[in-house]
Amino acid sequence: MGKNILQRIDDICQSASANIFYDDQGKTNTYQDLKLYSDSLAAWIDQAGSTTKSPILIFGGQEFQMLAAFVASVKSGHPYIPVDAASSVERLDSIFATAAPELVIEVEDLPSGFSLPENTKVLKKTDLESVFHQKTAYSLTHPVKGDDIFYIIFTSGTTGSPKGVQISHNNLLSFADWVTGPFFDLPKRPVTLAQPPFSFDLSVMDWVMTLLMGGTLKAVSKELSENFKALFELLPKLSLQVFVSTPSFADLCLVDPEFKADNFPELKRFLFCGEELTKKTYQKLQARFPEAKIFNTYGPTEATVAVTGVQITPAIEKEYSRLPIGRAKNDTKIFIVDENGDQVDKGKSGEIVISGPSVSKGYLNNPGKTKQAFFDDQIYKVYHTGDLGRFDDKGQLLYEGRKDFQIKLHGYRIELEEVNQGLNQSHYVKQAIAVPRYDADHKVTQLQAWVVAKENDFSKPIELTKAIKKELTEYMMPYMIPTRFIYKDKLPISLNGKVDIKAVIKEVNNV
Ligand code: AMP
């Protein structure tokens, strides 16, 4: 389709102006609101005088204002960094240290314990509201375009500090054209679930797709996702047509027996990404929504949300012991390579490597990590995913786990090393490691901490655990904090003298 994404957004805002773009439990905003809010804020950003193309950090939850601020930021030529309101002070410090944003937009207030680096401008929540309502006209004279960076999403990092994945306008365009194209056969103006946090790139699948198709997003906030009663009451009222989520969120919805086609008559598409779609989840869903098309898509943040997809049918489910992740989108090539980076023979297992127009140019201000995973091809960047897989004789890509210590827990990407760093910062810990526990479907069900504790005065282990967890909440994202703590006198040591994580993983999983 080509064309600048922002021009397309402006065109849609005009043609669908009175349609509802965002519905947050009955609090609605139209396409016209998106246009007015983003234009006014883009004009304000221009006069705020940040360096050209410098990133803007946008802090908040699942509000419409977040999306209006993202669009405003890129309209004025600046990439945005979405940062979740649940972020710890330590994570914020690390993001600021890496990205050095000159401007912060507060959709929600920054945590009180956080001290802003000097010379950082902040648009406070209350002032943001008045800026949004200024109704300043704006024309797209210098939007983000071509290879300019559109957004930067921070993911878990091995050294304890998150890595900022830079996604360009053209990266996003490649993904957007695929997700709105014929493959997923979506309704014209889709009514779509908006549940994943904006700091997780799966959200791009729901909001960018729905926006470019002139549809309506139905927001489900983090608080609501955690309150099952309220969630189960709300969902059937949303008239959803398209369900974009991790398989874990679908599992949660499936706990409610009323989550079935009778109560969701228009829900005909499920788009999954972010972690393995197990046969169990598919079977349950298929039985409850027999007429729906269920898609498994796969991709890392570094290649813009998803690069492969397949509609899982009962025939496919029967044929495979682990569901396939599909074929690459047309503009993308996937290779399987061995440890030396050489392509393996057809059908053999190895690391999944992605090359195409949606592959990022690398991590923000992190040449070391970028060099380890990103390589140059003739035209596009090539990303080494760290995922293991192989192609079968039908050309389906099969996912076979990770090469390293990265896991997915409830859809969140976590580097065990980052959790280890956090655990070892605790005053009560002499030595500790984080260990995943898997179920029979290769899904992580629990993150455990194996801890050698320092001497302490707690009378029971549960009190010690409470104290450690309390400390961890100060510097770790809540989803990274282990839920079970196991205390040991010592941890197994491998031949190279380091803690033998693999041995503990084996022990926890009885393999
Ligand atoms: P993220 O960058 O958070 O999207 O995480 C990307 C990682 O999630 C991939 O490298 C895979 O390890 C995993 N992943 C994503 N989609 C799938 C899928 N459909 N099946 C299995 N693993 C997946």
Coordinates of C-alpha atoms and ligand atoms in Angstrom, one line a residue:
M1 CA 0.0 0.0 0.0
G2 CA 2.9 2.3 0.6
K3 CA 2.0 5.8 1.8
N4 CA 3.0 7.3 5.1
I5 CA 1.2 5.6 8.0
L6 CA 0.4 9.0 9.5
Q7 CA -1.2 10.2 6.3
R8 CA -3.3 7.0 6.3
I9 CA -4.3 7.7 10.0
D10 CA -5.3 11.3 9.1
D11 CA -7.3 10.1 6.1
I12 CA -9.1 7.5 8.3
C13 CA -9.8 10.1 11.0
Q14 CA -11.4 12.2 8.3
S15 CA -13.5 9.5 6.6
A16 CA -14.5 7.8 9.9
S17 CA -14.6 10.9 11.9
A18 CA -17.8 10.2 13.9
N19 CA -17.0 6.5 14.5
I20 CA -15.9 5.3 17.9
F21 CA -12.2 4.6 17.9
Y22 CA -11.7 3.8 21.6
D23 CA -14.2 2.4 24.1
D24 CA -13.0 2.2 27.6
Q25 CA -15.9 0.6 29.5
G26 CA -18.4 3.0 28.0
K27 CA -16.0 6.0 28.0
T28 CA -15.7 6.6 24.3
N29 CA -13.5 8.6 21.9
T30 CA -14.2 9.1 18.2
Y31 CA -11.8 9.3 15.3
Q32 CA -12.4 13.0 15.4
D33 CA -11.1 13.1 19.0
L34 CA -8.0 11.2 17.9
K35 CA -7.4 13.8 15.2
L36 CA -8.0 16.8 17.4
Y37 CA -6.0 15.5 20.4
S38 CA -3.1 14.3 18.4
D39 CA -2.9 17.5 16.2
S40 CA -3.0 19.8 19.3
L41 CA -0.4 17.8 21.1
A42 CA 1.8 17.5 18.0
A43 CA 1.7 21.3 17.7
W44 CA 2.6 21.6 21.4
I45 CA 5.5 19.2 21.0
D46 CA 6.8 21.3 18.1
Q47 CA 6.9 24.4 20.2
A48 CA 8.5 22.6 23.1
G49 CA 11.7 22.5 21.1
S50 CA 13.1 19.0 21.6
T51 CA 16.0 18.0 19.4
T52 CA 14.7 16.7 16.0
K53 CA 13.8 13.0 16.1
S54 CA 14.6 12.6 19.8
P55 CA 12.4 10.0 21.5
I56 CA 9.5 11.0 23.8
L57 CA 8.7 8.8 26.7
I58 CA 5.0 8.3 27.2
F59 CA 4.0 7.0 30.6
G60 CA 0.6 5.5 31.5
G61 CA -1.8 2.5 31.3
Q62 CA -4.5 1.5 28.9
E63 CA -6.0 5.0 28.3
F64 CA -7.1 6.5 25.0
Q65 CA -4.8 9.4 25.8
M66 CA -1.8 7.0 25.4
L67 CA -2.7 6.4 21.8
A68 CA -3.4 10.0 21.1
A69 CA 0.1 10.8 22.5
F70 CA 1.7 8.1 20.4
V71 CA 0.2 9.5 17.3
A72 CA 1.0 13.1 18.2
S73 CA 4.6 12.1 18.9
V74 CA 5.2 10.5 15.5
K75 CA 3.2 13.3 13.7
S76 CA 5.8 15.8 15.1
G77 CA 8.7 13.6 13.9
H78 CA 9.6 12.0 17.3
P79 CA 9.6 8.3 18.1
Y80 CA 7.7 7.4 21.2
I81 CA 8.7 5.0 24.1
P82 CA 5.6 3.5 25.7
V83 CA 6.3 2.8 29.4
D84 CA 3.7 1.1 31.6
A85 CA 2.5 2.7 34.7
A86 CA 3.3 -0.4 36.7
S87 CA 7.1 0.1 35.9
S88 CA 9.4 0.2 38.9
V89 CA 11.7 3.1 39.6
E90 CA 14.7 1.0 38.7
R91 CA 13.3 0.1 35.3
L92 CA 12.5 3.8 34.7
D93 CA 16.0 4.7 35.7
S94 CA 17.4 2.2 33.3
I95 CA 15.2 3.3 30.4
F96 CA 16.1 7.0 31.0
A97 CA 19.8 6.1 31.1
T98 CA 19.6 4.3 27.8
A99 CA 17.1 6.6 25.9
A100 CA 17.8 10.0 27.5
P101 CA 14.4 11.3 26.4
E102 CA 14.2 15.1 26.5
L103 CA 10.5 15.1 26.9
V104 CA 8.1 12.9 29.0
I105 CA 4.4 12.9 28.6
E106 CA 2.5 11.8 31.7
V107 CA -0.8 10.2 31.0
E108 CA -0.4 8.9 34.5
D109 CA 1.8 10.4 37.2
L110 CA 5.4 9.1 37.3
P111 CA 6.1 7.2 40.6
S112 CA 6.8 9.5 43.5
G113 CA 10.2 7.8 44.3
F114 CA 11.5 8.6 40.8
S115 CA 13.8 11.5 40.3
L116 CA 13.8 12.9 36.8
P117 CA 17.2 13.5 35.2
E118 CA 18.0 17.2 34.9
N119 CA 16.9 19.0 31.8
T120 CA 14.1 16.6 31.1
K121 CA 10.9 18.4 30.2
V122 CA 7.6 16.9 31.5
L123 CA 4.1 17.5 30.3
K124 CA 2.1 16.8 33.4
K125 CA -1.2 14.9 33.3
T126 CA -3.3 18.0 34.0
D127 CA -1.6 20.1 31.5
L128 CA -1.8 17.3 28.9
E129 CA -5.6 17.5 29.2
S130 CA -5.7 21.2 28.4
V131 CA -3.2 20.7 25.5
F132 CA -5.5 18.0 24.0
H133 CA -8.4 20.4 24.1
Q134 CA -6.7 23.4 22.4
K135 CA -7.9 22.3 18.9
T136 CA -4.8 23.5 17.2
A137 CA -4.7 22.7 13.5
Y138 CA -1.7 20.7 12.3
S139 CA -0.4 19.7 9.0
L140 CA 2.0 16.8 8.5
T141 CA 5.1 18.7 7.4
H142 CA 7.7 16.6 9.2
P143 CA 6.2 13.3 10.4
V144 CA 8.2 10.1 11.1
K145 CA 8.6 8.5 7.7
G146 CA 10.7 5.9 5.8
D147 CA 13.5 4.5 8.0
D148 CA 12.9 7.0 10.9
I149 CA 12.2 5.3 14.2
F150 CA 8.4 5.1 15.0
Y151 CA 8.5 3.5 18.4
I152 CA 11.0 2.0 20.9
I153 CA 9.8 -0.8 23.1
F154 CA 11.9 -1.9 26.0
T155 CA 12.2 -5.7 26.6
S156 CA 13.9 -7.7 29.3
G157 CA 17.7 -7.7 29.1
T158 CA 20.3 -10.2 30.1
T159 CA 22.5 -7.7 32.0
G160 CA 19.7 -6.5 34.2
S161 CA 18.9 -3.5 32.1
P162 CA 16.2 -3.7 29.5
K163 CA 17.0 -3.3 25.7
G164 CA 15.2 -0.7 23.6
V165 CA 14.0 -2.3 20.3
Q166 CA 13.8 0.4 17.6
I167 CA 11.0 -0.1 15.1
S168 CA 11.0 2.2 12.1
H169 CA 8.1 3.6 10.1
N170 CA 8.9 1.1 7.3
N171 CA 9.2 -1.8 9.7
L172 CA 5.7 -1.0 11.0
L173 CA 4.3 -0.4 7.5
S174 CA 5.4 -4.0 6.5
F175 CA 3.6 -5.4 9.5
A176 CA 0.6 -3.2 9.2
D177 CA 0.1 -4.2 5.5
W178 CA 0.2 -7.8 6.4
V179 CA -2.1 -7.7 9.5
T180 CA -4.8 -5.7 7.7
G181 CA -4.4 -7.7 4.5
P182 CA -6.3 -10.8 3.1
F183 CA -4.5 -13.4 5.2
F184 CA -6.5 -12.8 8.4
D185 CA -9.7 -12.1 6.6
L186 CA -10.9 -9.5 9.2
P187 CA -14.2 -7.8 9.2
K188 CA -14.3 -4.3 7.5
R189 CA -14.3 -2.1 10.6
P190 CA -13.2 -4.6 13.2
V191 CA -14.4 -4.4 16.8
T192 CA -11.2 -5.6 18.6
L193 CA -10.1 -6.4 22.1
A194 CA -7.4 -4.0 23.3
Q195 CA -5.9 -5.9 26.3
P196 CA -2.1 -6.2 26.1
P197 CA -0.3 -3.3 27.7
F198 CA 1.0 -0.7 25.2
S199 CA 4.6 -1.4 26.4
F200 CA 4.2 -5.0 25.0
D201 CA 4.3 -5.0 21.2
L202 CA 1.4 -7.4 20.9
S203 CA -0.7 -4.2 21.5
V204 CA 0.4 -3.0 18.1
M205 CA -1.4 -5.9 16.6
D206 CA -4.7 -4.7 18.0
W207 CA -4.5 -0.9 17.9
V208 CA -2.6 -0.3 14.6
M209 CA -4.6 -2.9 12.8
T210 CA -7.9 -1.6 14.1
L211 CA -7.0 2.1 13.6
L212 CA -5.9 1.6 10.0
M213 CA -9.2 -0.3 9.3
G214 CA -11.4 2.4 10.9
G215 CA -12.7 0.0 13.6
T216 CA -13.3 0.2 17.3
L217 CA -11.0 -0.9 20.1
K218 CA -12.6 -2.2 23.3
A219 CA -10.2 -1.6 26.2
V220 CA -9.6 -4.0 29.0
S221 CA -7.3 -2.4 31.5
K222 CA -4.7 -4.3 33.6
E223 CA -6.9 -3.9 36.7
L224 CA -9.8 -5.4 34.9
S225 CA -7.7 -8.3 33.6
E226 CA -6.9 -9.2 37.1
N227 CA -10.4 -9.0 38.4
F228 CA -12.0 -12.1 37.0
K229 CA -15.6 -11.4 38.1
A230 CA -15.6 -7.9 36.6
L231 CA -13.8 -9.2 33.5
F232 CA -16.2 -12.0 32.9
E233 CA -19.1 -9.7 33.3
L234 CA -17.7 -7.1 30.9
L235 CA -16.4 -9.2 28.0
P236 CA -19.8 -10.4 26.6
K237 CA -21.0 -6.8 26.6
L238 CA -18.3 -5.7 24.2
S239 CA -19.7 -7.2 21.0
L240 CA -16.2 -8.2 20.1
Q241 CA -15.4 -9.4 16.6
V242 CA -11.6 -9.9 16.8
F243 CA -9.7 -11.2 19.8
V244 CA -6.0 -10.3 19.9
S245 CA -4.2 -11.7 22.9
T246 CA -1.6 -14.1 24.3
P247 CA -2.8 -17.7 24.6
S248 CA -2.5 -17.1 28.4
F249 CA -5.1 -14.5 28.4
A250 CA -7.4 -16.7 26.4
D251 CA -6.8 -19.5 29.0
L252 CA -7.9 -17.1 31.6
C253 CA -11.1 -16.3 29.7
L254 CA -11.8 -20.0 29.2
V255 CA -12.0 -20.4 33.0
D256 CA -15.5 -18.9 32.6
P257 CA -17.8 -21.5 31.0
E258 CA -19.8 -18.6 29.6
F259 CA -16.9 -17.7 27.3
K260 CA -18.5 -19.3 24.3
A261 CA -20.0 -18.5 20.9
D262 CA -23.6 -18.2 22.2
N263 CA -22.5 -15.2 24.3
F264 CA -20.1 -13.8 21.7
P265 CA -22.1 -14.1 18.5
E266 CA -19.9 -11.8 16.5
L267 CA -16.5 -13.1 17.7
K268 CA -15.1 -14.9 14.6
R269 CA -11.4 -14.2 14.7
F270 CA -8.7 -15.1 17.3
L271 CA -5.2 -13.8 16.7
F272 CA -2.6 -15.2 19.0
C273 CA 1.0 -14.2 19.4
G274 CA 3.7 -13.8 22.0
E275 CA 4.0 -17.4 23.3
E276 CA 3.3 -20.9 22.3
L277 CA -0.3 -21.7 21.5
T278 CA -0.8 -25.1 23.0
K279 CA -3.1 -27.8 21.7
K280 CA -5.0 -27.7 24.9
T281 CA -5.9 -24.0 24.5
Y282 CA -6.8 -24.5 20.9
Q283 CA -9.0 -27.5 21.5
K284 CA -11.0 -25.7 24.2
L285 CA -11.4 -22.6 22.1
Q286 CA -12.3 -24.5 19.0
A287 CA -15.0 -26.4 20.9
R288 CA -16.5 -23.2 22.3
F289 CA -16.2 -21.1 19.1
P290 CA -16.5 -23.7 16.3
E291 CA -17.1 -21.1 13.6
A292 CA -14.2 -18.9 14.5
K293 CA -10.9 -18.7 12.6
I294 CA -8.0 -19.2 15.1
F295 CA -4.6 -17.9 14.0
N296 CA -1.3 -18.7 15.6
T297 CA 1.3 -16.0 14.8
Y298 CA 4.9 -15.8 15.8
G299 CA 7.6 -13.2 16.0
P300 CA 9.9 -11.3 18.3
T301 CA 9.6 -7.6 19.1
E302 CA 12.8 -7.1 17.1
A303 CA 10.9 -8.1 13.9
T304 CA 7.8 -6.0 14.6
V305 CA 5.2 -8.1 16.4
A306 CA 4.8 -11.1 14.2
V307 CA 6.3 -12.4 11.0
T308 CA 4.7 -15.8 10.5
G309 CA 1.1 -17.1 10.8
V310 CA -1.2 -20.0 10.3
Q311 CA -4.8 -20.7 10.7
I312 CA -5.1 -23.6 13.0
T313 CA -7.8 -26.0 11.9
P314 CA -9.0 -29.2 13.4
A315 CA -7.0 -31.0 10.7
I316 CA -3.8 -29.2 11.6
E317 CA -4.4 -29.9 15.2
K318 CA -4.8 -33.6 14.6
E319 CA -1.7 -33.7 12.4
Y320 CA 0.8 -32.0 14.7
S321 CA 2.0 -32.9 18.2
R322 CA 3.0 -29.3 18.8
L323 CA 1.0 -26.6 16.8
P324 CA 3.0 -25.0 13.9
I325 CA 3.7 -21.3 13.8
G326 CA 3.1 -21.1 10.1
R327 CA 4.7 -19.4 7.1
A328 CA 6.5 -16.1 6.8
K329 CA 4.6 -13.1 5.5
N330 CA 5.3 -12.6 1.8
D331 CA 8.0 -9.9 2.2
T332 CA 10.0 -11.9 4.8
K333 CA 12.4 -14.8 4.7
I334 CA 13.1 -17.2 7.5
F335 CA 16.2 -19.4 7.7
I336 CA 17.3 -22.1 10.1
V337 CA 20.9 -21.9 11.0
D338 CA 23.4 -24.0 13.0
E339 CA 25.8 -22.8 15.7
N340 CA 28.1 -21.4 13.1
G341 CA 25.4 -19.4 11.5
D342 CA 25.3 -21.7 8.4
Q343 CA 22.0 -22.7 7.0
V344 CA 21.1 -26.3 7.9
D345 CA 19.7 -28.9 5.6
K346 CA 15.9 -28.9 4.9
G347 CA 14.0 -30.3 7.8
K348 CA 16.8 -30.0 10.3
S349 CA 16.5 -28.1 13.6
G350 CA 18.5 -24.9 14.4
E351 CA 18.1 -21.3 15.3
I352 CA 15.3 -19.3 13.6
V353 CA 16.7 -16.3 11.7
I354 CA 14.5 -13.6 10.2
S355 CA 15.2 -11.3 7.3
G356 CA 12.8 -8.7 5.9
P357 CA 11.5 -5.2 5.9
S358 CA 10.0 -5.5 9.4
V359 CA 13.3 -6.4 11.0
S360 CA 14.6 -3.6 13.3
K361 CA 17.9 -2.0 12.9
G362 CA 18.8 -2.9 16.5
Y363 CA 18.7 -1.8 20.1
L364 CA 18.8 1.8 21.0
N365 CA 22.3 3.0 22.1
N366 CA 23.4 -0.6 22.6
P367 CA 25.9 -1.5 19.8
G368 CA 27.2 -4.5 21.8
K369 CA 23.9 -6.3 22.0
T370 CA 22.9 -5.1 18.5
K371 CA 26.0 -6.7 17.0
Q372 CA 25.3 -10.0 18.7
A373 CA 21.9 -10.5 17.2
F374 CA 21.5 -8.2 14.1
F375 CA 23.4 -8.7 10.8
D376 CA 23.3 -7.0 7.4
D377 CA 21.8 -8.6 4.3
Q378 CA 21.8 -7.1 0.9
I379 CA 18.7 -5.0 1.5
Y380 CA 17.3 -5.9 4.9
K381 CA 18.5 -6.5 8.4
V382 CA 18.8 -10.1 9.6
Y383 CA 17.8 -11.0 13.2
H384 CA 19.0 -14.1 15.0
T385 CA 16.0 -14.8 17.3
G386 CA 17.5 -17.3 19.8
D387 CA 14.4 -19.4 19.1
L388 CA 14.9 -23.0 17.9
G389 CA 12.8 -24.5 15.1
R390 CA 12.6 -26.3 11.9
F391 CA 10.5 -26.4 8.7
D392 CA 8.5 -29.6 8.1
D393 CA 8.1 -31.0 4.6
K394 CA 4.9 -29.0 4.1
G395 CA 6.8 -25.8 4.7
Q396 CA 5.3 -25.1 8.1
L397 CA 7.7 -23.6 10.7
L398 CA 7.7 -25.5 13.9
Y399 CA 8.8 -23.8 17.2
E400 CA 11.1 -25.9 19.4
G401 CA 11.9 -23.7 22.4
R402 CA 14.8 -21.3 23.2
K403 CA 18.5 -21.6 22.9
D404 CA 19.1 -19.4 26.0
F405 CA 17.5 -18.5 29.3
Q406 CA 14.7 -16.4 27.9
I407 CA 11.2 -17.5 28.9
K408 CA 7.6 -16.4 28.4
L409 CA 5.4 -16.2 31.5
H410 CA 1.8 -15.3 31.0
G411 CA 3.0 -13.9 27.6
Y412 CA 5.7 -11.7 29.2
R413 CA 9.2 -12.0 27.8
I414 CA 11.6 -12.5 30.7
E415 CA 15.4 -13.1 30.7
L416 CA 16.2 -15.3 33.7
E417 CA 19.5 -13.4 34.1
E418 CA 17.5 -10.2 34.7
V419 CA 15.5 -11.9 37.4
N420 CA 18.7 -13.3 38.9
Q421 CA 20.3 -9.9 39.0
G422 CA 17.2 -8.6 40.9
L423 CA 17.2 -11.5 43.3
N424 CA 20.9 -11.0 44.1
Q425 CA 20.3 -7.4 44.9
S426 CA 18.2 -8.3 47.9
H427 CA 19.7 -7.6 51.3
Y428 CA 18.5 -11.0 52.5
V429 CA 20.1 -13.0 49.7
K430 CA 23.5 -14.5 49.5
Q431 CA 23.0 -16.2 46.2
A432 CA 19.9 -16.9 44.1
I433 CA 18.7 -18.0 40.7
A434 CA 15.3 -17.9 39.0
V435 CA 14.0 -21.2 37.6
P436 CA 11.0 -21.9 35.4
R437 CA 8.7 -24.8 35.9
Y438 CA 7.1 -26.1 32.7
D439 CA 3.9 -28.1 32.2
A440 CA 3.5 -30.9 29.7
D441 CA 2.7 -28.4 26.9
H442 CA 6.1 -26.7 27.3
K443 CA 4.5 -23.7 29.0
V444 CA 6.0 -22.0 32.0
T445 CA 3.5 -22.2 34.8
Q446 CA 5.6 -20.9 37.6
L447 CA 8.8 -18.9 38.2
Q448 CA 10.7 -20.2 41.2
A449 CA 13.5 -18.6 43.2
W450 CA 16.2 -20.9 44.6
V451 CA 17.8 -19.0 47.3
V452 CA 20.8 -19.3 49.7
A453 CA 19.7 -16.8 52.3
K454 CA 21.9 -14.6 54.4
E455 CA 21.6 -15.0 58.2
N456 CA 18.4 -13.5 59.4
D457 CA 16.0 -13.2 62.3
F458 CA 12.8 -14.3 60.5
S459 CA 11.1 -17.2 62.4
K460 CA 9.5 -18.7 59.3
P461 CA 10.6 -18.9 55.6
I462 CA 7.3 -17.3 54.6
E463 CA 8.3 -14.1 56.5
L464 CA 11.7 -14.1 54.7
T465 CA 9.9 -14.6 51.4
K466 CA 7.6 -11.7 52.2
A467 CA 10.5 -9.4 53.0
I468 CA 12.4 -10.4 49.8
K469 CA 9.4 -9.9 47.6
K470 CA 8.7 -6.5 49.2
E471 CA 12.3 -5.5 48.2
L472 CA 11.9 -6.8 44.7
T473 CA 8.8 -4.8 44.0
E474 CA 10.9 -1.7 44.4
Y475 CA 13.0 -2.6 41.4
M476 CA 11.4 -5.3 39.4
M477 CA 8.3 -5.4 37.1
P478 CA 5.6 -7.4 39.1
Y479 CA 5.5 -10.1 36.4
M480 CA 9.2 -10.9 36.9
I481 CA 9.0 -11.6 40.6
P482 CA 9.1 -15.3 41.3
T483 CA 6.0 -16.7 43.0
R484 CA 7.7 -19.6 44.9
F485 CA 10.8 -19.3 47.0
I486 CA 12.9 -22.4 47.8
Y487 CA 15.6 -22.1 50.4
K488 CA 18.8 -24.1 50.1
D489 CA 22.2 -24.2 52.0
K490 CA 24.0 -24.1 48.7
L491 CA 23.2 -24.2 44.9
P492 CA 24.7 -26.8 42.5
I493 CA 27.9 -25.5 40.8
S494 CA 28.8 -26.5 37.3
L495 CA 32.3 -27.4 36.0
N496 CA 33.1 -23.7 35.1
G497 CA 32.4 -22.7 38.7
K498 CA 29.1 -21.0 38.1
V499 CA 25.7 -21.9 39.5
D500 CA 24.4 -24.8 37.4
I501 CA 21.1 -23.3 36.3
K502 CA 20.5 -26.2 33.8
A503 CA 20.8 -28.7 36.6
V504 CA 18.3 -26.9 38.8
I505 CA 15.9 -26.5 35.8
K506 CA 16.2 -30.3 35.3
E507 CA 15.5 -31.0 39.0
V508 CA 12.4 -28.7 39.1
N509 CA 11.0 -30.3 36.0
N510 CA 11.9 -33.9 36.8
V511 CA 13.8 -34.5 33.6
Ligands
AMP1 P1 8.3 -10.8 22.3 O1 9.4 -10.0 21.8 O2 7.8 -10.4 23.7 O3 7.1 -10.8 21.4 O4 8.7 -12.3 22.5 C1 9.2 -13.0 21.4 C2 9.4 -14.4 21.7 O5 8.2 -15.1 22.2 C3 9.8 -15.2 20.5 O6 11.2 -15.1 20.3 C4 9.4 -16.6 21.0 O7 10.3 -17.2 21.8 C5 8.1 -16.4 21.7 N1 6.9 -16.5 20.8 C6 6.3 -15.6 20.2 N2 5.2 -16.1 19.5 C7 5.2 -17.4 19.7 C8 4.4 -18.5 19.2 N3 3.4 -18.3 18.4 N4 4.8 -19.8 19.6 C9 5.9 -20.0 20.4 N5 6.7 -19.0 20.9 C10 6.4 -17.7 20.5

